[in-house]
Short mmCIF file of C-alpha atoms and ligand atoms in Angstrom, two decimals:
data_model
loop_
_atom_site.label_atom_id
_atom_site.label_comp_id
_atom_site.label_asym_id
_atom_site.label_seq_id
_atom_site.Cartn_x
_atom_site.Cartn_y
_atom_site.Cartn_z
CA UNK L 1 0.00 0.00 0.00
CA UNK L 2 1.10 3.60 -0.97
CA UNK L 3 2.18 5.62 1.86
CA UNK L 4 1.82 8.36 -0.20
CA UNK L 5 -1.68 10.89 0.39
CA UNK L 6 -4.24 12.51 -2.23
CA UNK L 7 -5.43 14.41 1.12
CA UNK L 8 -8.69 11.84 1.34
CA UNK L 9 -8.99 12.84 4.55
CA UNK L 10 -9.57 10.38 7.62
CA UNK L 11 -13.31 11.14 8.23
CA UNK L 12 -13.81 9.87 4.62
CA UNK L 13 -12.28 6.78 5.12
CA UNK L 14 -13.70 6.00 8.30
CA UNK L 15 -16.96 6.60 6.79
CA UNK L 16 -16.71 4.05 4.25
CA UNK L 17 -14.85 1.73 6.42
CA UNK L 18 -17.85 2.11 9.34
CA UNK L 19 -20.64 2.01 6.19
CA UNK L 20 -18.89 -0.51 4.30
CA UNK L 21 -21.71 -3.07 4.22
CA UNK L 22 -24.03 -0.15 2.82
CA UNK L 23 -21.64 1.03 -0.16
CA UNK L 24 -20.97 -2.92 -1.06
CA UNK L 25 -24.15 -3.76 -1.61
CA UNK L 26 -25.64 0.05 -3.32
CA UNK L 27 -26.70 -1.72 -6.37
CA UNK L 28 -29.46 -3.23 -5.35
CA UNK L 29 -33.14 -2.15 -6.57
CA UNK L 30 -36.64 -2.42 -5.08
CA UNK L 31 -39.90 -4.77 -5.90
CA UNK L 32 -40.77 -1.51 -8.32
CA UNK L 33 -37.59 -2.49 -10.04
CA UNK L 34 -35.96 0.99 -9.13
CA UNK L 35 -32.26 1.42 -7.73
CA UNK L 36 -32.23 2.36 -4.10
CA UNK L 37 -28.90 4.60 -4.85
CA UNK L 38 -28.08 6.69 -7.44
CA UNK L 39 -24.33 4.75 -7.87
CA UNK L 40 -26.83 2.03 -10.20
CA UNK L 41 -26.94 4.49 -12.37
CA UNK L 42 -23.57 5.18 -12.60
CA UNK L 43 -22.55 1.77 -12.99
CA UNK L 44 -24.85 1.60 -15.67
CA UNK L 45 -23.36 4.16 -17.75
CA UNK L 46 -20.01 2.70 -16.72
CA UNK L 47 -21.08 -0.69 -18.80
CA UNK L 48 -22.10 1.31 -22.21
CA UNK L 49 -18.73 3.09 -21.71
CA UNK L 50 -17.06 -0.43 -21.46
CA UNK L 51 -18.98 -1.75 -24.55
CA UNK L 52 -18.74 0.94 -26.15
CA UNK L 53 -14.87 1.79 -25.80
CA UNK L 54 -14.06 -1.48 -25.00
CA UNK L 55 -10.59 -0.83 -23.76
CA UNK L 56 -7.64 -4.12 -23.45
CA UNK L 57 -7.25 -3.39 -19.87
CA UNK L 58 -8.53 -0.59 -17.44
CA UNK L 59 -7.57 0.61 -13.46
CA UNK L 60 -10.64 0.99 -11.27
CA UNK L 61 -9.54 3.58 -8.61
CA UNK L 62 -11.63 3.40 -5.45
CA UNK L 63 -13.79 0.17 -6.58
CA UNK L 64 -15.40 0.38 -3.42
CA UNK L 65 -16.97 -3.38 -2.99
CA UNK L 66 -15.83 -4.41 -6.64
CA UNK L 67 -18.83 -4.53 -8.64
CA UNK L 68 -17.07 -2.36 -11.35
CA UNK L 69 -14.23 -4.63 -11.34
CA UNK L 70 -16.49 -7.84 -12.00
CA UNK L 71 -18.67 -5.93 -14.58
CA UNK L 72 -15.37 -5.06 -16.42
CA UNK L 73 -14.27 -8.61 -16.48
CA UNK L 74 -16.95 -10.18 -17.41
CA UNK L 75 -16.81 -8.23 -20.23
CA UNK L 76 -13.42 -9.39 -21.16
CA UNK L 77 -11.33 -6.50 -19.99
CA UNK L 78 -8.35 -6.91 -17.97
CA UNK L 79 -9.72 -4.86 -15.06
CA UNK L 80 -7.81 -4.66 -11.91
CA UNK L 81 -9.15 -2.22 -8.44
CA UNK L 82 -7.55 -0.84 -5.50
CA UNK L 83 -9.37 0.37 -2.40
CA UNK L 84 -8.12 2.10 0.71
CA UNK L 85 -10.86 0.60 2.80
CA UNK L 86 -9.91 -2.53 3.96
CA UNK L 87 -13.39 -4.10 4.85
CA UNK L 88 -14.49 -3.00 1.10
CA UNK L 89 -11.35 -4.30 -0.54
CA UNK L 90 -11.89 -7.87 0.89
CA UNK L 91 -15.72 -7.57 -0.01
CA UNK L 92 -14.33 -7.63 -3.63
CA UNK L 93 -11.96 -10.09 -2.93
CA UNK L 94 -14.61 -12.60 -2.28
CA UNK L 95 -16.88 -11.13 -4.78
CA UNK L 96 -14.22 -11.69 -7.44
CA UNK L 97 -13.04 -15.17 -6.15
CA UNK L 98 -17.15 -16.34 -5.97
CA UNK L 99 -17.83 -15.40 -9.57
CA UNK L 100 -14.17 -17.51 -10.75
CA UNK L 101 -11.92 -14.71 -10.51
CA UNK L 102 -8.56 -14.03 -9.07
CA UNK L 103 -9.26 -12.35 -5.86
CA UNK L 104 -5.97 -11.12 -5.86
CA UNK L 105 -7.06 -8.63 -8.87
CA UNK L 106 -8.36 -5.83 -5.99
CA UNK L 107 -5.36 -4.59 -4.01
CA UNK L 108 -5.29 -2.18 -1.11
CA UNK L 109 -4.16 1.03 -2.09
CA UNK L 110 -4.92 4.60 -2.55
CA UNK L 111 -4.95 6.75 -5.78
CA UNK L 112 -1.72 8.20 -4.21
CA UNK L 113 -0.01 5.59 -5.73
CA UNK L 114 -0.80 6.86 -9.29
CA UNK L 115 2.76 8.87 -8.85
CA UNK L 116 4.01 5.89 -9.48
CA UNK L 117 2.32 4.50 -12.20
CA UNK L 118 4.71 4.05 -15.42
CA UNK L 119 4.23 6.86 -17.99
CA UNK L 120 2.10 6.16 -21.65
CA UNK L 121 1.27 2.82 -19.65
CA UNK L 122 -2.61 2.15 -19.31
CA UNK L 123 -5.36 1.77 -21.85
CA UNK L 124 -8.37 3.34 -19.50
CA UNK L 125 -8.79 4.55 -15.85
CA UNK L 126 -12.09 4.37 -14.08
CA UNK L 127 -12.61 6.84 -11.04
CA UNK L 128 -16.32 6.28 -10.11
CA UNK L 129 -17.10 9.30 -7.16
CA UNK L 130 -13.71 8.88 -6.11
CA UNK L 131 -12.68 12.71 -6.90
CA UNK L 132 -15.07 14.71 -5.03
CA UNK L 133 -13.38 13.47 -2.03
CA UNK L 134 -9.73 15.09 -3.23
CA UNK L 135 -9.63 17.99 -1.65
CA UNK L 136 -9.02 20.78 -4.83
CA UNK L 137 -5.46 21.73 -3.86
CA UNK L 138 -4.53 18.46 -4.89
CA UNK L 139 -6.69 17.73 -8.32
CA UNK L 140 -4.06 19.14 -10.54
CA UNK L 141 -1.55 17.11 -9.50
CA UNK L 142 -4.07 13.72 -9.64
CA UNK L 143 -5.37 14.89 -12.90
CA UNK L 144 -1.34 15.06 -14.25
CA UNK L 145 -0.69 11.72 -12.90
CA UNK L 146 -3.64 9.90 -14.73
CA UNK L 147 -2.94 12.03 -18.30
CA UNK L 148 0.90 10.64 -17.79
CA UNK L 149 -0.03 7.04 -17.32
CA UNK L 150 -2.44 6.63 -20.04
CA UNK L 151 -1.57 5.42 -23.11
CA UNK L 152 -2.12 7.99 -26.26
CA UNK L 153 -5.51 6.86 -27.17
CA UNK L 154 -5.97 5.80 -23.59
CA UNK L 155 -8.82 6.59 -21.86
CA UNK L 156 -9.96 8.28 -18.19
CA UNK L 157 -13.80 7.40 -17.16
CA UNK L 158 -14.22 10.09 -14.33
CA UNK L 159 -17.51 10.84 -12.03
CA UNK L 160 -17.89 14.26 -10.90
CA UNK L 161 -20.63 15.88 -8.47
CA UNK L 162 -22.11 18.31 -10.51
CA UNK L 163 -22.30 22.19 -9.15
CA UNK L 164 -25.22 23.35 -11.65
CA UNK L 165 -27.61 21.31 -10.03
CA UNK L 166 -27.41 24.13 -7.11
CA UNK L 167 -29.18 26.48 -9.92
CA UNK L 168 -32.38 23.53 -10.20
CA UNK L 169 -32.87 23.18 -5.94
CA UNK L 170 -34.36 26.68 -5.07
CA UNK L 171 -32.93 26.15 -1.99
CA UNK L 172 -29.82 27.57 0.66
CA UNK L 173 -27.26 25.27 -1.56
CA UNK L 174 -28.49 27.86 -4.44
CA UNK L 175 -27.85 30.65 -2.16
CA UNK L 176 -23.85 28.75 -1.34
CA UNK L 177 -23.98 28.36 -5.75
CA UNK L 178 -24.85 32.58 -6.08
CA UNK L 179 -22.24 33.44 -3.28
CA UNK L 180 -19.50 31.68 -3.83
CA UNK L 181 -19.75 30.71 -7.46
CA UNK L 182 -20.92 33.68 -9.72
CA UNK L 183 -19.88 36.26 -7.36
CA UNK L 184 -17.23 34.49 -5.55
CA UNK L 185 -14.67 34.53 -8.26
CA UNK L 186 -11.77 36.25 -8.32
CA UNK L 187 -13.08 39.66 -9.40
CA UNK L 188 -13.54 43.41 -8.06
CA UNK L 189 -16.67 43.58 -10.17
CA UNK L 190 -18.89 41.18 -8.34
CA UNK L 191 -21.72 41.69 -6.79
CA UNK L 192 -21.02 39.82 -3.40
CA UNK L 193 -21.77 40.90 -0.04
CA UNK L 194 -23.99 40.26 2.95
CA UNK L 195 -26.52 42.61 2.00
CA UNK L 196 -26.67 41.14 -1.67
CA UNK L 197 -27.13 37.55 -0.04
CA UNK L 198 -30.20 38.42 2.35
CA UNK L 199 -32.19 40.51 -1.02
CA UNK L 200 -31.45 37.07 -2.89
CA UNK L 201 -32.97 35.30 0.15
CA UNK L 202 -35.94 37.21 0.36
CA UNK L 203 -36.99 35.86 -3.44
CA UNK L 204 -37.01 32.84 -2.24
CA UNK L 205 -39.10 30.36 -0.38
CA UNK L 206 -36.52 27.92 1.48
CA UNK L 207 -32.77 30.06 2.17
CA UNK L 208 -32.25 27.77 5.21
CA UNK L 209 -32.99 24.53 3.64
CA UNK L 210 -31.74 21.33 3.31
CA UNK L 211 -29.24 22.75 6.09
CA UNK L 212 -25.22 22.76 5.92
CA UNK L 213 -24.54 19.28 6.66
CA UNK L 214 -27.40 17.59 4.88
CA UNK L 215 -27.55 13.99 3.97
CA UNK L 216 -29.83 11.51 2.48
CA UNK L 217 -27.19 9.00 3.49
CA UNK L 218 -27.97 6.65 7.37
CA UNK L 219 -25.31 8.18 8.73
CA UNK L 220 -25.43 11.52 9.24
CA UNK L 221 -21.63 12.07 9.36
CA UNK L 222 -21.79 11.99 5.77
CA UNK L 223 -22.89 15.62 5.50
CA UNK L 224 -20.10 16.79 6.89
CA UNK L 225 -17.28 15.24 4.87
CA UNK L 226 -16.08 18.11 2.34
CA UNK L 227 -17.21 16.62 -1.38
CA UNK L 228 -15.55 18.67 -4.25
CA UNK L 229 -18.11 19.83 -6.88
CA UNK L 230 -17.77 20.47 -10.67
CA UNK L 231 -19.17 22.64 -13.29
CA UNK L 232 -19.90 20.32 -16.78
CA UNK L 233 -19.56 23.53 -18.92
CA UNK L 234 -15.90 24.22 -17.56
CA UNK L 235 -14.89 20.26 -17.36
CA UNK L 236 -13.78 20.00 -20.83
CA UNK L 237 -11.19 23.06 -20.72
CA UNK L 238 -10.08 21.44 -17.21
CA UNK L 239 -9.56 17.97 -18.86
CA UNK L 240 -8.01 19.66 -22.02
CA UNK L 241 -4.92 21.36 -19.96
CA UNK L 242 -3.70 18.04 -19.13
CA UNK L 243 -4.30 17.24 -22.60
CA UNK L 244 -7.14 14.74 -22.07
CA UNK L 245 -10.15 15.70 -24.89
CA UNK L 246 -13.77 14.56 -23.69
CA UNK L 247 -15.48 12.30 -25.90
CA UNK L 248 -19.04 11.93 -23.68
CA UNK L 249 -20.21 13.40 -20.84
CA UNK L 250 -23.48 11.79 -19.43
CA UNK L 251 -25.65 12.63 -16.39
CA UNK L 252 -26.96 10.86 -13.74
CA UNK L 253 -29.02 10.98 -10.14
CA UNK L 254 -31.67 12.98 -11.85
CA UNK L 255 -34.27 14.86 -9.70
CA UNK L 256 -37.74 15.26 -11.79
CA UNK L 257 -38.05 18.62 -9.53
CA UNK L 258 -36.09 20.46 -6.76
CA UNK L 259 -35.52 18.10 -4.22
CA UNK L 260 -38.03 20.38 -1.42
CA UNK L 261 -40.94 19.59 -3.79
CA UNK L 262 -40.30 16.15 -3.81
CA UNK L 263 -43.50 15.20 -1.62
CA UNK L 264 -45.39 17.02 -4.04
CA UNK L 265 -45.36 15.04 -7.02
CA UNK L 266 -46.92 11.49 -6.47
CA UNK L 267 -44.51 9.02 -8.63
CA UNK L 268 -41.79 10.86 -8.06
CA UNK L 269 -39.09 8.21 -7.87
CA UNK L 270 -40.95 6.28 -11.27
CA UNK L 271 -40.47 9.73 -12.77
CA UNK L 272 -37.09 10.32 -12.26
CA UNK L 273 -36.20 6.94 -12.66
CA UNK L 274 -37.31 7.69 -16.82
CA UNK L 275 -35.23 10.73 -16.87
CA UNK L 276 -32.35 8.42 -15.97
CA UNK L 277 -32.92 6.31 -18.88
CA UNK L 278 -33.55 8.88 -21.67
CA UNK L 279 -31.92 11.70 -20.44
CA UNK L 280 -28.19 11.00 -19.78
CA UNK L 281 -26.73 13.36 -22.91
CA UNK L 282 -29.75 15.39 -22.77
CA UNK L 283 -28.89 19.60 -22.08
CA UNK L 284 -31.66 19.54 -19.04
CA UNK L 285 -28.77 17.28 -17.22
CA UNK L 286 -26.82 19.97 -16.46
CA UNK L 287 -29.33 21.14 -14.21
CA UNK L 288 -31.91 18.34 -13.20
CA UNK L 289 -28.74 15.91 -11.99
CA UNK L 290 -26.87 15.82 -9.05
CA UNK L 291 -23.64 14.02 -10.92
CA UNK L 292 -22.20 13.43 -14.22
CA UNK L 293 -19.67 11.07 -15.76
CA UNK L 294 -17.30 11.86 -18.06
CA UNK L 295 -15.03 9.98 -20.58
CA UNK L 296 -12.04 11.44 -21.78
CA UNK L 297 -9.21 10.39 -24.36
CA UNK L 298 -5.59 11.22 -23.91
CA UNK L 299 -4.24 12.58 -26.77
C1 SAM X 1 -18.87 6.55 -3.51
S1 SAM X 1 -17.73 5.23 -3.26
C2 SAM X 1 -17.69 4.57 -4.92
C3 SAM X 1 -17.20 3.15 -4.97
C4 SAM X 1 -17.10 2.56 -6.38
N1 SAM X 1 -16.16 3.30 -7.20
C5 SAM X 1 -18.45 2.50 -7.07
O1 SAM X 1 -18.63 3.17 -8.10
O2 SAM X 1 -19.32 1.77 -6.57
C6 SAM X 1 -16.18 6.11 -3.15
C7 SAM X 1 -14.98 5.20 -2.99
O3 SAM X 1 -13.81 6.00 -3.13
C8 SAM X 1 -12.84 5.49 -2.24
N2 SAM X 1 -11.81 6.53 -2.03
C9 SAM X 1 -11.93 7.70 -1.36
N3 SAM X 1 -10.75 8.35 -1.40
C10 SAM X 1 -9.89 7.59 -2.12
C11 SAM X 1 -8.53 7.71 -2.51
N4 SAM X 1 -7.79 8.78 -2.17
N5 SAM X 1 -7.96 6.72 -3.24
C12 SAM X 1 -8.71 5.65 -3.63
N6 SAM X 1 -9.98 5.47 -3.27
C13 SAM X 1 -10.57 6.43 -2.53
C14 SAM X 1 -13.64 5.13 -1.01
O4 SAM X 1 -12.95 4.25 -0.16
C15 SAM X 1 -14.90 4.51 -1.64
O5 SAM X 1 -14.75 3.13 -1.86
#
C-alpha cells in the first residue's frame, strides 16, 4: 500500500470503512424495479462506456466493494481495483473469487499511488465518485498523474458531483452556488456581499434549507465530509490542460423537480427513474442531476 496521500482525509475513510456493508451492496433495486442509490446508475453508464470503448485493460480507482471490477471482467477486460478501505477491498476479494476470478485482482491502495504508475502505460482509468473526495489543492496534480499514465488513445472514465444542479434546488445550496460561485470569483466587479445575499434570500421560499450538513445517506456524518463539486460547462477546458479531450459526458441521479418539492409530485421516484434512462446526454442534465460522468481520451 502507498504511503503516499491525495489528502482523502480520515473522516472519509472512516466513513466508508464504518458504512462498508451499505456502499458494497448500493446496487441493489426495489420490488418496483428501481435502484435504491443513485451509484446504479452510474454503474450503468459505466457498462455502455465499457462496450462501447471497449478498452484491453482498465484501473478501477476506489472500486469500493468491486462490482465495477467484475462488470469489467466479465466483459473481457483486464480490469484490476484498488481500495483504501480494507473491509471493502476484501468484499471484492470474495466477490471476485465467488464469480471464478482471481481475488488477488483488488489490491489495497490509494490513488496516491498513481505517482508511481509508469508513464504512456494504461489503456483506461475508471474513477467512479472517487474525486469529489480530493480535496481541490490536490486535483491538478491527480489529474497530471492519470494524463501521464495513459496510453495515447488511452482513456480516463471520471464521475464528478455536478455544481449546476445548485441552480435547479431553489434552496440555501443555491444561495452557497450565487455566493460563492458567480460572485465568488476572483473579481472586483462582483456583486457579493452580505446585504446582496439576504435581497437574494428574500426571493425565495426555502434560504435555510436542506441545512449545511445535509444527507440523504444513514449516517449523518456523511454531510459533513467536504465533497468537491464540478461545473460540466468548464470540465472539458479542465480535462483539455492536461491534454485529455472529452469524448461523452453523461448525467446521472436525476431529480424530476427540486428536491423540497419532492412530496409534491406522487410518482416521483418512477419519474425520475425515466429521466435516468432517456436523459443522460440530454442539455436539461446539467441542471436536473446531481452528478455526471465523463469519458475522456488522452491525446
Ligand atoms: C462513492 S464510493 C464509490 C465506490 C465505487 N467506485 C463504485 O462506483 O461503486 C467512493 C470510494 O472512493 C474510495 N476513495 C476515497 N478516497 C480515495 C482515494 N484517495 N484513493 C482511492 N480510493 C478512494 C472510497 O474508499 C470509496 O470506496
Amino acid at each position: 500500500m502507498s504511503d503516499q496521500n491525495t489528502g482523502t482525509s480520515n473522516d472519509v475513510l472512516d466513513y466508508y470503512s464504518r458504512n462498508w456493508e451499505k456502499i458494497a451492496n448500493c446496487y441493489e433495486v426495489d420490488a418496483q424495479g428501481i435502484p435504491a442509490d443513485p451509484a446504479w446508475y452510474r454503474r450503468r453508464l459505466y457498462g455502455e462506456f465499457l462496450e462501447r470503448a471497449k478498452p484491453a485493460s482498465i484501473l478501477d480507482i476506489g472500486c469500493g466493494g468491486g462490482w465495477t471490477v467484475l462488470d469489467a471482467l466479465e466483459k473481457g477486460v483486464d480490469a484490476r481495483g484498488i481500495e483504501p478501505v480494507l473491509e471493502l477491498k476484501e468484499f471484492g476479494n470474495r466477490l471476485l473469487k465467488d464469480n471464478g476470478h482471481d481475488p488477488d485482482r483488488i489490491q489495497q491502495d490509494d490513488l496516491a499511488s498513481c505517482t508511481d504508475f509508469a508513464a504512456n502505460s494504461m489503456d483506461a482509468i475508471s474513477l467512479l465518485s472517487v474525486l469529489p473526495h480530493v480535496p481541490r489543492e490536490n486535483w491538478d496534480a491527480v489529474h497530471t498523474d492519470m494524463a501521464r499514465s495513459l496510453k495515447p488513445g488511452g482513456r480516463l472514465v471520471a464521475a464528478y458531483r455536478n455544481e449546476l444542479f445548485d441552480l435547479f434546488t431553489f434552496n440555501s445550496i443555491t444561495l452557497e452556488f450565487f455566493d460563492q460561485r458567480l460572485w465568488g470569483l476572483d473579481d472586483d466587479a462582483t456583486p457579493r456581499g452580505a446585504k446582496t445575499l439576504e435581497a437574494l434570500k428574500g426571493l425565495m421560499s426555502n434560504p435555510d434549507k436542506p441545512g449545511q450538513y445535509f444527507t440523504a445517506a444513514d449516517d449523518k456524518s456523511f454531510g459533513k465530509l467536504d465533497r468537491m463539486k464540478n461545473n460540466p460547462l468548464t470540465l472539458p477546458e479542465y480535462h483539455a490542460k492536461f491534454g485529455l479531450e472529452p469524448e461523452r459526458i453523461s448525467f446521472y441521479h436525476f431529480h424530476c423537480v427540486p428536491p423540497l418539492m419532492e412530496d409534491k409530485i406522487d410518482n416521483y421516484r418512477e419519474i425520475s427513474h425515466k429521466m435516468e434512462l432517456s436523459l443522460s446526454n440530454d442539455w436539461r442534465g446539467h441542471f436536473m442531476a446531481a452528478m455526471f460522468l465523463v469519458e475522456s481520451v488522452k491525446k
